[in-house]
Amino acid sequence: MTAVVAERDEPTGALVRPYAVTRGRTRPRLDIALEALVETTARGRNAFARDSVGQGREQQYIASLCDGRLQSLAEIAARMQLPLGVARVLIADMATEGLVAVYEPTSFDSNDSVGTELLERVLSGLRRL
Amino acid sequence: MAHRPTAGRVTSAKIVIAGGFGVGKTTLVGSVSEITPLTTEAIMTSAGEGVGDTRQVPGKVTTTVAMDFGRISIDRDLILYLFGTPGQTRFWFMWDELVRGAIGAVVMVDTRRLADCFAAIDFFEHRRLPYLVAINCFDGMQYHSAQDVRDALAVSPDVPVVSCDARSRESTKQVLISLVEYVLTMRRQRAGAPA
Ligand SMILES: Nc1nc2c(ncn2[C@@H]2O[C@H](COP(=O)(O)OP(=O)(O)OP(=O)(O)O)[C@@H](O)[C@H]2O)c(=O)[nH]1
Ligand SMILES: [Mg+2]
């Protein structure tokens, strides 16, 4: 995912041309996993309550979507009908500015006790469903 | 955040749902998800690296891959996502991202079209992602036994092969429980502790 996206058909229902909202930037300032959780910080809430002009309307939308509600990168992209890469750039910018907190997923690639403990939580959560 | 216990670390986990075209992936995700399954798109741009077809447009080639997913809140601090793999297995770049850090995968099979799941099984074995095989019983009919399916797929004896009805919440829940139990058992074995 490096070069600037050339002419293409827009995803159905897209609000904007991909990467127009990031002014052509395709490299996020942070790598964010698909399932990483995003939550608006107090600073983010205040910033957008005070002034909606300074920030892009996509950022404002993300801040309201994740206000008091954990949403993954994938959910934010899907709900905004933005390609994943675009949402990732926007959220990384917001995280850098302290407007949102990003909680990384737990990786199960290694055999550590943190993963095992979490799996036990997942298992009992599934049994309760 | 006042509404969360300070001890808990907020985090997420994911399970990958794979299988051939039309095997019931979206149905399975939808039957347990707390949200209507959502679809997200990824765009891949490659600068003229032959994508394998004859449309060698000078310059850039863009491909859009769609995948759907659902969500289960395990508790306040832990959210589990279920990601369906993109229909076409040639979009490997997306599969890489999907399996990274995942708990494991459910490979759904329709016994009338067994070969459709070969690519997914090969991929997970190559990436050492634990998986189980879930036979989706369309119309309650299972045309082959779990043992037949196991033999036909030549999966190792420890890989669970279960049957399910993707439309049933209870059945899907059992499939996910079986997968997580299997992953836990394997981890405990590898860690040398009694299972
Ligand atoms: N009778 C029956 N129909 C099912 C079952 N599972 C899925 N279907 C139907 O089969 C069709 C395909 O199911 P999907 O869940 O869309 O399959 P999919 O794997 O997501 O399909 P693609 O994303 O297109 O590859 C739908 O019409 C479902 O309603 C089942 O267990 N029994
Ligand atoms: Mg589907």
mmCIF file of C-alpha atoms and ligand atoms in Angstrom:
data_model
loop_
_atom_site.group_PDB
_atom_site.id
_atom_site.type_symbol
_atom_site.label_atom_id
_atom_site.label_comp_id
_atom_site.label_asym_id
_atom_site.label_seq_id
_atom_site.Cartn_x
_atom_site.Cartn_y
_atom_site.Cartn_z
ATOM 1 C CA MET A 1 0.000 0.000 0.000
ATOM 2 C CA THR A 2 2.518 2.596 -0.999
ATOM 3 C CA ALA A 3 1.810 4.610 -4.097
ATOM 4 C CA VAL A 4 -0.949 7.152 -4.433
ATOM 5 C CA VAL A 5 -4.170 5.559 -5.533
ATOM 6 C CA ALA A 6 -4.829 6.192 -9.186
ATOM 7 C CA GLU A 7 -8.193 6.544 -10.886
ATOM 8 C CA ARG A 8 -10.545 3.850 -9.736
ATOM 9 C CA ASP A 9 -14.165 3.145 -9.199
ATOM 10 C CA GLU A 10 -15.332 4.408 -5.851
ATOM 11 C CA PRO A 11 -16.567 1.836 -3.384
ATOM 12 C CA THR A 12 -20.345 1.824 -3.442
ATOM 13 C CA GLY A 13 -21.753 4.582 -1.338
ATOM 14 C CA ALA A 14 -18.387 6.127 -0.552
ATOM 15 C CA LEU A 15 -18.600 9.638 0.805
ATOM 16 C CA VAL A 16 -15.354 10.738 -0.740
ATOM 17 C CA ARG A 17 -12.697 9.736 -3.196
ATOM 18 C CA PRO A 18 -10.272 7.458 -1.379
ATOM 19 C CA TYR A 19 -7.297 9.256 0.069
ATOM 20 C CA ALA A 20 -8.677 12.695 -0.782
ATOM 21 C CA VAL A 21 -9.444 13.119 2.914
ATOM 22 C CA THR A 22 -5.843 12.372 3.796
ATOM 23 C CA ARG A 23 -4.614 14.728 1.089
ATOM 24 C CA GLY A 24 -3.073 11.831 -0.732
ATOM 25 C CA ARG A 25 -1.146 10.405 2.197
ATOM 26 C CA THR A 26 -1.292 6.631 2.270
ATOM 27 C CA ARG A 27 1.252 6.016 5.034
ATOM 28 C CA PRO A 28 -0.204 6.136 8.536
ATOM 29 C CA ARG A 29 1.859 7.702 11.303
ATOM 30 C CA LEU A 30 1.214 4.587 13.415
ATOM 31 C CA ASP A 31 0.546 1.047 12.371
ATOM 32 C CA ILE A 32 -2.925 0.176 13.617
ATOM 33 C CA ALA A 33 -4.328 -3.355 13.526
ATOM 34 C CA LEU A 34 -7.732 -4.041 11.989
ATOM 35 C CA GLU A 35 -9.184 -4.959 15.362
ATOM 36 C CA ALA A 36 -7.361 -2.299 17.417
ATOM 37 C CA LEU A 37 -9.868 -0.405 19.554
ATOM 38 C CA VAL A 38 -10.277 3.347 19.368
ATOM 39 C CA GLU A 39 -11.859 5.593 21.983
ATOM 40 C CA THR A 40 -12.187 9.359 22.018
ATOM 41 C CA THR A 41 -10.189 11.021 24.765
ATOM 42 C CA ALA A 42 -11.406 13.913 26.919
ATOM 43 C CA ARG A 43 -9.085 16.093 24.901
ATOM 44 C CA GLY A 44 -10.660 14.868 21.669
ATOM 45 C CA ARG A 45 -14.160 15.477 22.995
ATOM 46 C CA ASN A 46 -13.262 19.013 24.060
ATOM 47 C CA ALA A 47 -11.452 19.820 20.850
ATOM 48 C CA PHE A 48 -14.451 18.965 18.725
ATOM 49 C CA ALA A 49 -16.998 20.486 21.057
ATOM 50 C CA ARG A 50 -15.181 23.791 21.041
ATOM 51 C CA ASP A 51 -14.415 24.148 17.410
ATOM 52 C CA SER A 52 -15.520 22.093 14.477
ATOM 53 C CA VAL A 53 -13.682 24.146 11.905
ATOM 54 C CA GLY A 54 -10.071 23.315 12.636
ATOM 55 C CA GLN A 55 -10.438 19.585 12.202
ATOM 56 C CA GLY A 56 -11.694 17.738 9.164
ATOM 57 C CA ARG A 57 -15.249 16.525 9.236
ATOM 58 C CA GLU A 58 -14.067 12.928 9.021
ATOM 59 C CA GLN A 59 -12.061 13.381 12.206
ATOM 60 C CA GLN A 60 -15.050 14.939 13.860
ATOM 61 C CA TYR A 61 -17.169 11.996 12.812
ATOM 62 C CA ILE A 62 -14.628 9.542 14.226
ATOM 63 C CA ALA A 63 -14.529 11.473 17.506
ATOM 64 C CA SER A 64 -18.295 11.252 17.897
ATOM 65 C CA LEU A 65 -18.406 7.602 16.833
ATOM 66 C CA CYS A 66 -15.852 6.593 19.467
ATOM 67 C CA ASP A 67 -17.038 8.864 22.255
ATOM 68 C CA GLY A 68 -17.693 6.600 25.225
ATOM 69 C CA ARG A 69 -17.783 3.603 22.889
ATOM 70 C CA LEU A 70 -14.943 1.346 21.860
ATOM 71 C CA GLN A 71 -14.833 0.894 18.106
ATOM 72 C CA SER A 72 -12.246 -0.999 16.093
ATOM 73 C CA LEU A 73 -10.449 0.422 13.089
ATOM 74 C CA ALA A 74 -12.457 -2.003 10.943
ATOM 75 C CA GLU A 75 -15.764 -0.771 12.398
ATOM 76 C CA ILE A 76 -14.881 2.868 11.932
ATOM 77 C CA ALA A 77 -13.863 2.283 8.314
ATOM 78 C CA ALA A 78 -17.003 0.282 7.614
ATOM 79 C CA ARG A 79 -19.375 2.756 9.264
ATOM 80 C CA MET A 80 -17.785 5.676 7.435
ATOM 81 C CA GLN A 81 -17.574 3.769 4.170
ATOM 82 C CA LEU A 82 -13.922 4.619 3.946
ATOM 83 C CA PRO A 83 -11.264 2.184 2.747
ATOM 84 C CA LEU A 84 -9.302 0.730 5.651
ATOM 85 C CA GLY A 85 -6.077 2.452 4.677
ATOM 86 C CA VAL A 86 -7.754 5.858 4.704
ATOM 87 C CA ALA A 87 -9.352 5.330 8.101
ATOM 88 C CA ARG A 88 -5.997 4.130 9.416
ATOM 89 C CA VAL A 89 -4.236 7.333 8.344
ATOM 90 C CA LEU A 90 -6.946 9.496 9.925
ATOM 91 C CA ILE A 91 -6.973 7.610 13.223
ATOM 92 C CA ALA A 92 -3.179 7.564 13.429
ATOM 93 C CA ASP A 93 -3.178 11.345 13.027
ATOM 94 C CA MET A 94 -5.789 11.723 15.743
ATOM 95 C CA ALA A 95 -3.880 9.410 18.081
ATOM 96 C CA THR A 96 -0.703 11.403 17.537
ATOM 97 C CA GLU A 97 -2.594 14.528 18.540
ATOM 98 C CA GLY A 98 -4.073 12.823 21.601
ATOM 99 C CA LEU A 99 -7.636 13.098 20.310
ATOM 100 C CA VAL A 100 -8.229 9.360 20.516
ATOM 101 C CA ALA A 101 -6.684 6.481 22.448
ATOM 102 C CA VAL A 102 -5.772 3.375 20.482
ATOM 103 C CA TYR A 103 -5.774 0.056 22.363
ATOM 104 C CA GLU A 104 -3.749 -2.606 20.643
ATOM 105 C CA PRO A 105 -5.139 -6.111 20.303
ATOM 106 C CA THR A 106 -3.573 -9.014 22.135
ATOM 107 C CA SER A 107 -1.518 -11.139 19.778
ATOM 108 C CA PHE A 108 -1.816 -14.888 20.121
ATOM 109 C CA ASP A 109 1.179 -15.574 17.885
ATOM 110 C CA SER A 110 3.432 -16.342 20.837
ATOM 111 C CA ASN A 111 2.721 -18.813 23.597
ATOM 112 C CA ASP A 112 2.817 -16.415 26.540
ATOM 113 C CA SER A 113 0.751 -16.401 29.709
ATOM 114 C CA VAL A 114 -0.960 -13.120 28.848
ATOM 115 C CA GLY A 115 -2.440 -14.779 25.774
ATOM 116 C CA THR A 116 -3.455 -17.871 27.677
ATOM 117 C CA GLU A 117 -5.205 -15.843 30.348
ATOM 118 C CA LEU A 118 -7.051 -13.867 27.716
ATOM 119 C CA LEU A 119 -8.123 -17.047 25.932
ATOM 120 C CA GLU A 120 -9.654 -18.260 29.162
ATOM 121 C CA ARG A 121 -11.623 -15.031 29.369
ATOM 122 C CA VAL A 122 -12.750 -15.418 25.776
ATOM 123 C CA LEU A 123 -13.814 -18.989 26.480
ATOM 124 C CA SER A 124 -15.892 -18.137 29.528
ATOM 125 C CA GLY A 125 -17.364 -15.159 27.690
ATOM 126 C CA LEU A 126 -18.450 -17.396 24.824
ATOM 127 C CA ARG A 127 -19.979 -19.910 27.227
ATOM 128 C CA ARG A 128 -22.043 -17.121 28.791
ATOM 129 C CA LEU A 129 -23.475 -16.012 25.451
ATOM 130 C CA MET B 1 -12.066 6.293 32.093
ATOM 131 C CA ALA B 2 -14.349 6.206 35.077
ATOM 132 C CA HIS B 3 -16.647 3.547 33.690
ATOM 133 C CA ARG B 4 -13.940 0.893 33.552
ATOM 134 C CA PRO B 5 -12.131 -0.893 36.335
ATOM 135 C CA THR B 6 -8.591 0.414 36.424
ATOM 136 C CA ALA B 7 -7.126 -3.083 36.636
ATOM 137 C CA GLY B 8 -8.463 -4.168 33.254
ATOM 138 C CA ARG B 9 -6.476 -3.478 30.146
ATOM 139 C CA VAL B 10 -8.687 -2.672 27.182
ATOM 140 C CA THR B 11 -7.906 -5.007 24.326
ATOM 141 C CA SER B 12 -9.379 -7.031 21.507
ATOM 142 C CA ALA B 13 -8.928 -10.383 19.831
ATOM 143 C CA LYS B 14 -10.028 -11.914 16.572
ATOM 144 C CA ILE B 15 -11.010 -15.187 14.980
ATOM 145 C CA VAL B 16 -10.854 -15.702 11.227
ATOM 146 C CA ILE B 17 -13.761 -17.377 9.413
ATOM 147 C CA ALA B 18 -12.671 -18.914 6.125
ATOM 148 C CA GLY B 19 -14.050 -21.242 3.486
ATOM 149 C CA GLY B 20 -15.160 -21.332 -0.117
ATOM 150 C CA PHE B 21 -17.563 -19.066 -1.911
ATOM 151 C CA GLY B 22 -21.081 -19.195 -0.482
ATOM 152 C CA VAL B 23 -20.241 -21.725 2.238
ATOM 153 C CA GLY B 24 -21.958 -19.676 4.942
ATOM 154 C CA LYS B 25 -19.223 -17.430 6.386
ATOM 155 C CA THR B 26 -21.357 -14.309 6.615
ATOM 156 C CA THR B 27 -24.267 -16.333 7.978
ATOM 157 C CA LEU B 28 -22.073 -17.804 10.713
ATOM 158 C CA VAL B 29 -20.685 -14.402 11.693
ATOM 159 C CA GLY B 30 -24.174 -12.892 11.733
ATOM 160 C CA SER B 31 -25.642 -15.613 13.934
ATOM 161 C CA VAL B 32 -23.516 -14.665 16.974
ATOM 162 C CA SER B 33 -22.514 -11.089 16.286
ATOM 163 C CA GLU B 34 -23.997 -8.326 18.451
ATOM 164 C CA ILE B 35 -23.969 -6.039 15.410
ATOM 165 C CA THR B 36 -25.265 -6.689 11.926
ATOM 166 C CA PRO B 37 -22.131 -7.829 10.081
ATOM 167 C CA LEU B 38 -20.291 -4.880 8.613
ATOM 168 C CA THR B 39 -18.247 -4.783 5.446
ATOM 169 C CA THR B 40 -14.992 -2.976 5.056
ATOM 170 C CA GLU B 41 -12.881 -2.500 1.996
ATOM 171 C CA ALA B 42 -9.153 -2.446 1.522
ATOM 172 C CA ILE B 43 -7.458 -1.098 -1.548
ATOM 173 C CA MET B 44 -4.213 -2.477 -2.778
ATOM 174 C CA THR B 45 -2.163 -0.533 -5.234
ATOM 175 C CA SER B 46 0.660 -2.251 -6.998
ATOM 176 C CA ALA B 47 2.883 -0.482 -9.446
ATOM 177 C CA GLY B 48 2.637 -2.714 -12.467
ATOM 178 C CA GLU B 49 3.684 -5.891 -10.657
ATOM 179 C CA GLY B 50 1.798 -8.342 -12.830
ATOM 180 C CA VAL B 51 -1.325 -9.157 -10.908
ATOM 181 C CA GLY B 52 -1.621 -12.256 -13.007
ATOM 182 C CA ASP B 53 -4.021 -11.162 -15.662
ATOM 183 C CA THR B 54 -3.489 -9.573 -19.031
ATOM 184 C CA ARG B 55 -4.682 -6.093 -18.146
ATOM 185 C CA GLN B 56 -1.195 -4.711 -17.885
ATOM 186 C CA VAL B 57 -2.169 -1.098 -17.505
ATOM 187 C CA PRO B 58 0.922 1.031 -17.530
ATOM 188 C CA GLY B 59 1.377 2.519 -14.108
ATOM 189 C CA LYS B 60 -0.746 1.394 -11.239
ATOM 190 C CA VAL B 61 -3.187 -1.378 -10.634
ATOM 191 C CA THR B 62 -5.683 -1.068 -7.832
ATOM 192 C CA THR B 63 -7.686 -3.893 -6.375
ATOM 193 C CA THR B 64 -10.468 -3.571 -3.856
ATOM 194 C CA VAL B 65 -11.048 -6.389 -1.400
ATOM 195 C CA ALA B 66 -14.132 -6.517 0.771
ATOM 196 C CA MET B 67 -14.435 -8.472 3.995
ATOM 197 C CA ASP B 68 -17.180 -8.682 6.508
ATOM 198 C CA PHE B 69 -16.971 -8.993 10.233
ATOM 199 C CA GLY B 70 -18.965 -9.153 13.427
ATOM 200 C CA ARG B 71 -18.368 -8.293 17.053
ATOM 201 C CA ILE B 72 -18.880 -9.974 20.421
ATOM 202 C CA SER B 73 -18.272 -8.036 23.638
ATOM 203 C CA ILE B 74 -16.729 -10.637 25.936
ATOM 204 C CA ASP B 75 -16.689 -8.164 28.777
ATOM 205 C CA ARG B 76 -16.254 -4.453 29.159
ATOM 206 C CA ASP B 77 -12.546 -4.508 28.357
ATOM 207 C CA LEU B 78 -12.351 -7.313 25.849
ATOM 208 C CA ILE B 79 -13.968 -7.403 22.437
ATOM 209 C CA LEU B 80 -13.806 -10.360 20.099
ATOM 210 C CA TYR B 81 -14.076 -9.810 16.346
ATOM 211 C CA LEU B 82 -14.971 -12.428 13.791
ATOM 212 C CA PHE B 83 -13.533 -11.688 10.374
ATOM 213 C CA GLY B 84 -14.729 -13.455 7.255
ATOM 214 C CA THR B 85 -12.025 -13.909 4.651
ATOM 215 C CA PRO B 86 -12.432 -12.260 1.271
ATOM 216 C CA GLY B 87 -14.108 -14.586 -1.202
ATOM 217 C CA GLN B 88 -11.206 -14.851 -3.577
ATOM 218 C CA THR B 89 -8.134 -16.483 -2.137
ATOM 219 C CA ARG B 90 -5.848 -14.656 -4.528
ATOM 220 C CA PHE B 91 -6.017 -11.599 -2.279
ATOM 221 C CA TRP B 92 -3.284 -12.912 -0.047
ATOM 222 C CA PHE B 93 -2.198 -9.475 1.110
ATOM 223 C CA MET B 94 -5.435 -9.208 3.036
ATOM 224 C CA TRP B 95 -5.144 -12.700 4.475
ATOM 225 C CA ASP B 96 -1.767 -11.795 5.949
ATOM 226 C CA GLU B 97 -3.301 -8.934 7.829
ATOM 227 C CA LEU B 98 -6.291 -11.024 8.889
ATOM 228 C CA VAL B 99 -4.279 -13.835 10.453
ATOM 229 C CA ARG B 100 -1.694 -11.649 12.182
ATOM 230 C CA GLY B 101 -2.183 -12.133 15.921
ATOM 231 C CA ALA B 102 -5.446 -14.071 15.489
ATOM 232 C CA ILE B 103 -6.600 -16.668 18.032
ATOM 233 C CA GLY B 104 -7.254 -19.129 15.242
ATOM 234 C CA ALA B 105 -9.528 -19.858 12.312
ATOM 235 C CA VAL B 106 -12.725 -21.686 11.494
ATOM 236 C CA VAL B 107 -12.576 -23.333 8.072
ATOM 237 C CA MET B 108 -16.129 -23.871 6.883
ATOM 238 C CA VAL B 109 -16.780 -26.649 4.429
ATOM 239 C CA ASP B 110 -19.712 -27.681 2.338
ATOM 240 C CA THR B 111 -19.249 -31.409 1.856
ATOM 241 C CA ARG B 112 -20.618 -31.160 -1.679
ATOM 242 C CA ARG B 113 -17.743 -28.832 -2.570
ATOM 243 C CA LEU B 114 -14.915 -29.954 -0.350
ATOM 244 C CA ALA B 115 -12.099 -28.729 -2.564
ATOM 245 C CA ASP B 116 -13.195 -25.122 -2.028
ATOM 246 C CA CYS B 117 -11.514 -25.064 1.363
ATOM 247 C CA PHE B 118 -8.117 -26.453 0.337
ATOM 248 C CA ALA B 119 -6.539 -23.038 -0.196
ATOM 249 C CA ALA B 120 -7.574 -21.835 3.252
ATOM 250 C CA ILE B 121 -6.257 -24.958 4.986
ATOM 251 C CA ASP B 122 -2.956 -24.731 3.130
ATOM 252 C CA PHE B 123 -2.643 -21.101 4.120
ATOM 253 C CA PHE B 124 -3.330 -21.656 7.813
ATOM 254 C CA GLU B 125 -0.987 -24.642 7.986
ATOM 255 C CA HIS B 126 1.739 -22.667 6.317
ATOM 256 C CA ARG B 127 1.205 -19.776 8.720
ATOM 257 C CA ARG B 128 0.848 -22.144 11.700
ATOM 258 C CA LEU B 129 -2.461 -20.624 12.663
ATOM 259 C CA PRO B 130 -4.558 -23.134 14.626
ATOM 260 C CA TYR B 131 -7.839 -23.948 12.886
ATOM 261 C CA LEU B 132 -10.757 -26.285 13.069
ATOM 262 C CA VAL B 133 -12.970 -27.589 10.307
ATOM 263 C CA ALA B 134 -16.689 -26.838 10.584
ATOM 264 C CA ILE B 135 -18.978 -28.743 8.249
ATOM 265 C CA ASN B 136 -21.931 -26.512 7.463
ATOM 266 C CA CYS B 137 -24.979 -28.753 7.255
ATOM 267 C CA PHE B 138 -27.164 -27.134 4.660
ATOM 268 C CA ASP B 139 -30.782 -28.100 5.297
ATOM 269 C CA GLY B 140 -29.709 -30.219 8.221
ATOM 270 C CA MET B 141 -28.112 -32.701 5.852
ATOM 271 C CA GLN B 142 -24.626 -33.918 6.347
ATOM 272 C CA TYR B 143 -23.668 -35.732 3.198
ATOM 273 C CA HIS B 144 -20.416 -37.149 4.554
ATOM 274 C CA SER B 145 -19.272 -38.095 8.024
ATOM 275 C CA ALA B 146 -16.746 -36.048 9.929
ATOM 276 C CA GLN B 147 -14.304 -38.920 9.491
ATOM 277 C CA ASP B 148 -14.795 -38.915 5.699
ATOM 278 C CA VAL B 149 -14.133 -35.184 5.663
ATOM 279 C CA ARG B 150 -11.056 -35.588 7.833
ATOM 280 C CA ASP B 151 -9.699 -38.265 5.515
ATOM 281 C CA ALA B 152 -10.476 -36.291 2.391
ATOM 282 C CA LEU B 153 -8.807 -33.156 3.725
ATOM 283 C CA ALA B 154 -5.872 -35.094 5.182
ATOM 284 C CA VAL B 155 -5.787 -32.845 8.223
ATOM 285 C CA SER B 156 -3.764 -33.965 11.211
ATOM 286 C CA PRO B 157 -5.652 -36.050 13.791
ATOM 287 C CA ASP B 158 -5.627 -33.330 16.439
ATOM 288 C CA VAL B 159 -7.483 -30.801 14.244
ATOM 289 C CA PRO B 160 -11.112 -30.787 15.385
ATOM 290 C CA VAL B 161 -13.720 -31.531 12.734
ATOM 291 C CA VAL B 162 -17.192 -30.519 13.863
ATOM 292 C CA SER B 163 -20.513 -30.006 12.172
ATOM 293 C CA CYS B 164 -22.672 -26.938 12.530
ATOM 294 C CA ASP B 165 -25.650 -25.003 11.326
ATOM 295 C CA ALA B 166 -24.309 -21.565 10.525
ATOM 296 C CA ARG B 167 -27.766 -20.033 10.949
ATOM 297 C CA SER B 168 -28.028 -21.129 14.566
ATOM 298 C CA ARG B 169 -26.558 -18.939 17.259
ATOM 299 C CA GLU B 170 -26.154 -21.876 19.621
ATOM 300 C CA SER B 171 -24.417 -23.979 16.999
ATOM 301 C CA THR B 172 -22.038 -21.191 16.001
ATOM 302 C CA LYS B 173 -21.292 -20.523 19.633
ATOM 303 C CA GLN B 174 -20.301 -24.191 20.058
ATOM 304 C CA VAL B 175 -17.975 -23.963 17.045
ATOM 305 C CA LEU B 176 -16.202 -20.955 18.528
ATOM 306 C CA ILE B 177 -15.965 -22.628 21.940
ATOM 307 C CA SER B 178 -14.445 -25.731 20.322
ATOM 308 C CA LEU B 179 -11.865 -23.607 18.551
ATOM 309 C CA VAL B 180 -10.821 -21.712 21.664
ATOM 310 C CA GLU B 181 -10.684 -24.939 23.716
ATOM 311 C CA TYR B 182 -8.489 -26.486 21.054
ATOM 312 C CA VAL B 183 -6.145 -23.498 20.981
ATOM 313 C CA LEU B 184 -5.916 -23.522 24.780
ATOM 314 C CA THR B 185 -5.163 -27.241 24.874
ATOM 315 C CA MET B 186 -2.397 -26.831 22.331
ATOM 316 C CA ARG B 187 -0.860 -23.934 24.209
ATOM 317 C CA ARG B 188 -0.879 -25.849 27.470
ATOM 318 C CA GLN B 189 0.719 -28.843 25.799
ATOM 319 C CA ARG B 190 3.413 -26.676 24.313
ATOM 320 C CA ALA B 191 3.994 -24.977 27.642
ATOM 321 C CA GLY B 192 4.438 -28.427 29.189
ATOM 322 C CA ALA B 193 1.684 -27.974 31.750
ATOM 323 C CA PRO B 194 -1.032 -30.587 32.304
ATOM 324 C CA ALA B 195 -4.041 -29.855 30.099
HETATM 325 N N1 LIG C 1 -30.114 -23.980 4.286
HETATM 326 C C1 LIG C 1 -29.024 -23.368 4.724
HETATM 327 N N2 LIG C 1 -28.624 -22.286 4.062
HETATM 328 C C2 LIG C 1 -27.519 -21.666 4.493
HETATM 329 C C3 LIG C 1 -26.764 -22.114 5.593
HETATM 330 N N3 LIG C 1 -25.702 -21.309 5.754
HETATM 331 C C4 LIG C 1 -25.782 -20.390 4.789
HETATM 332 N N4 LIG C 1 -26.887 -20.595 4.016
HETATM 333 C C5 LIG C 1 -27.297 -19.812 2.853
HETATM 334 O O1 LIG C 1 -26.277 -19.944 1.883
HETATM 335 C C6 LIG C 1 -26.071 -18.719 1.188
HETATM 336 C C7 LIG C 1 -24.642 -18.264 1.313
HETATM 337 O O2 LIG C 1 -24.355 -17.962 2.671
HETATM 338 P P1 LIG C 1 -23.335 -16.806 3.077
HETATM 339 O O3 LIG C 1 -23.328 -16.763 4.553
HETATM 340 O O4 LIG C 1 -23.627 -15.553 2.354
HETATM 341 O O5 LIG C 1 -21.998 -17.426 2.540
HETATM 342 P P2 LIG C 1 -20.569 -16.731 2.442
HETATM 343 O O6 LIG C 1 -19.581 -17.799 2.712
HETATM 344 O O7 LIG C 1 -20.509 -15.529 3.285
HETATM 345 O O8 LIG C 1 -20.544 -16.332 0.918
HETATM 346 P P3 LIG C 1 -19.474 -15.400 0.172
HETATM 347 O O9 LIG C 1 -19.119 -14.290 1.107
HETATM 348 O O10 LIG C 1 -20.217 -14.924 -1.035
HETATM 349 O O11 LIG C 1 -18.325 -16.292 -0.177
HETATM 350 C C8 LIG C 1 -27.043 -17.718 1.798
HETATM 351 O O12 LIG C 1 -28.185 -17.655 0.967
HETATM 352 C C9 LIG C 1 -27.394 -18.337 3.142
HETATM 353 O O13 LIG C 1 -28.675 -17.965 3.559
HETATM 354 C C10 LIG C 1 -27.225 -23.286 6.281
HETATM 355 O O14 LIG C 1 -26.640 -23.750 7.247
HETATM 356 N N5 LIG C 1 -28.361 -23.866 5.795
HETATM 357 MG MG MG C 2 -19.943 -13.536 2.769
#
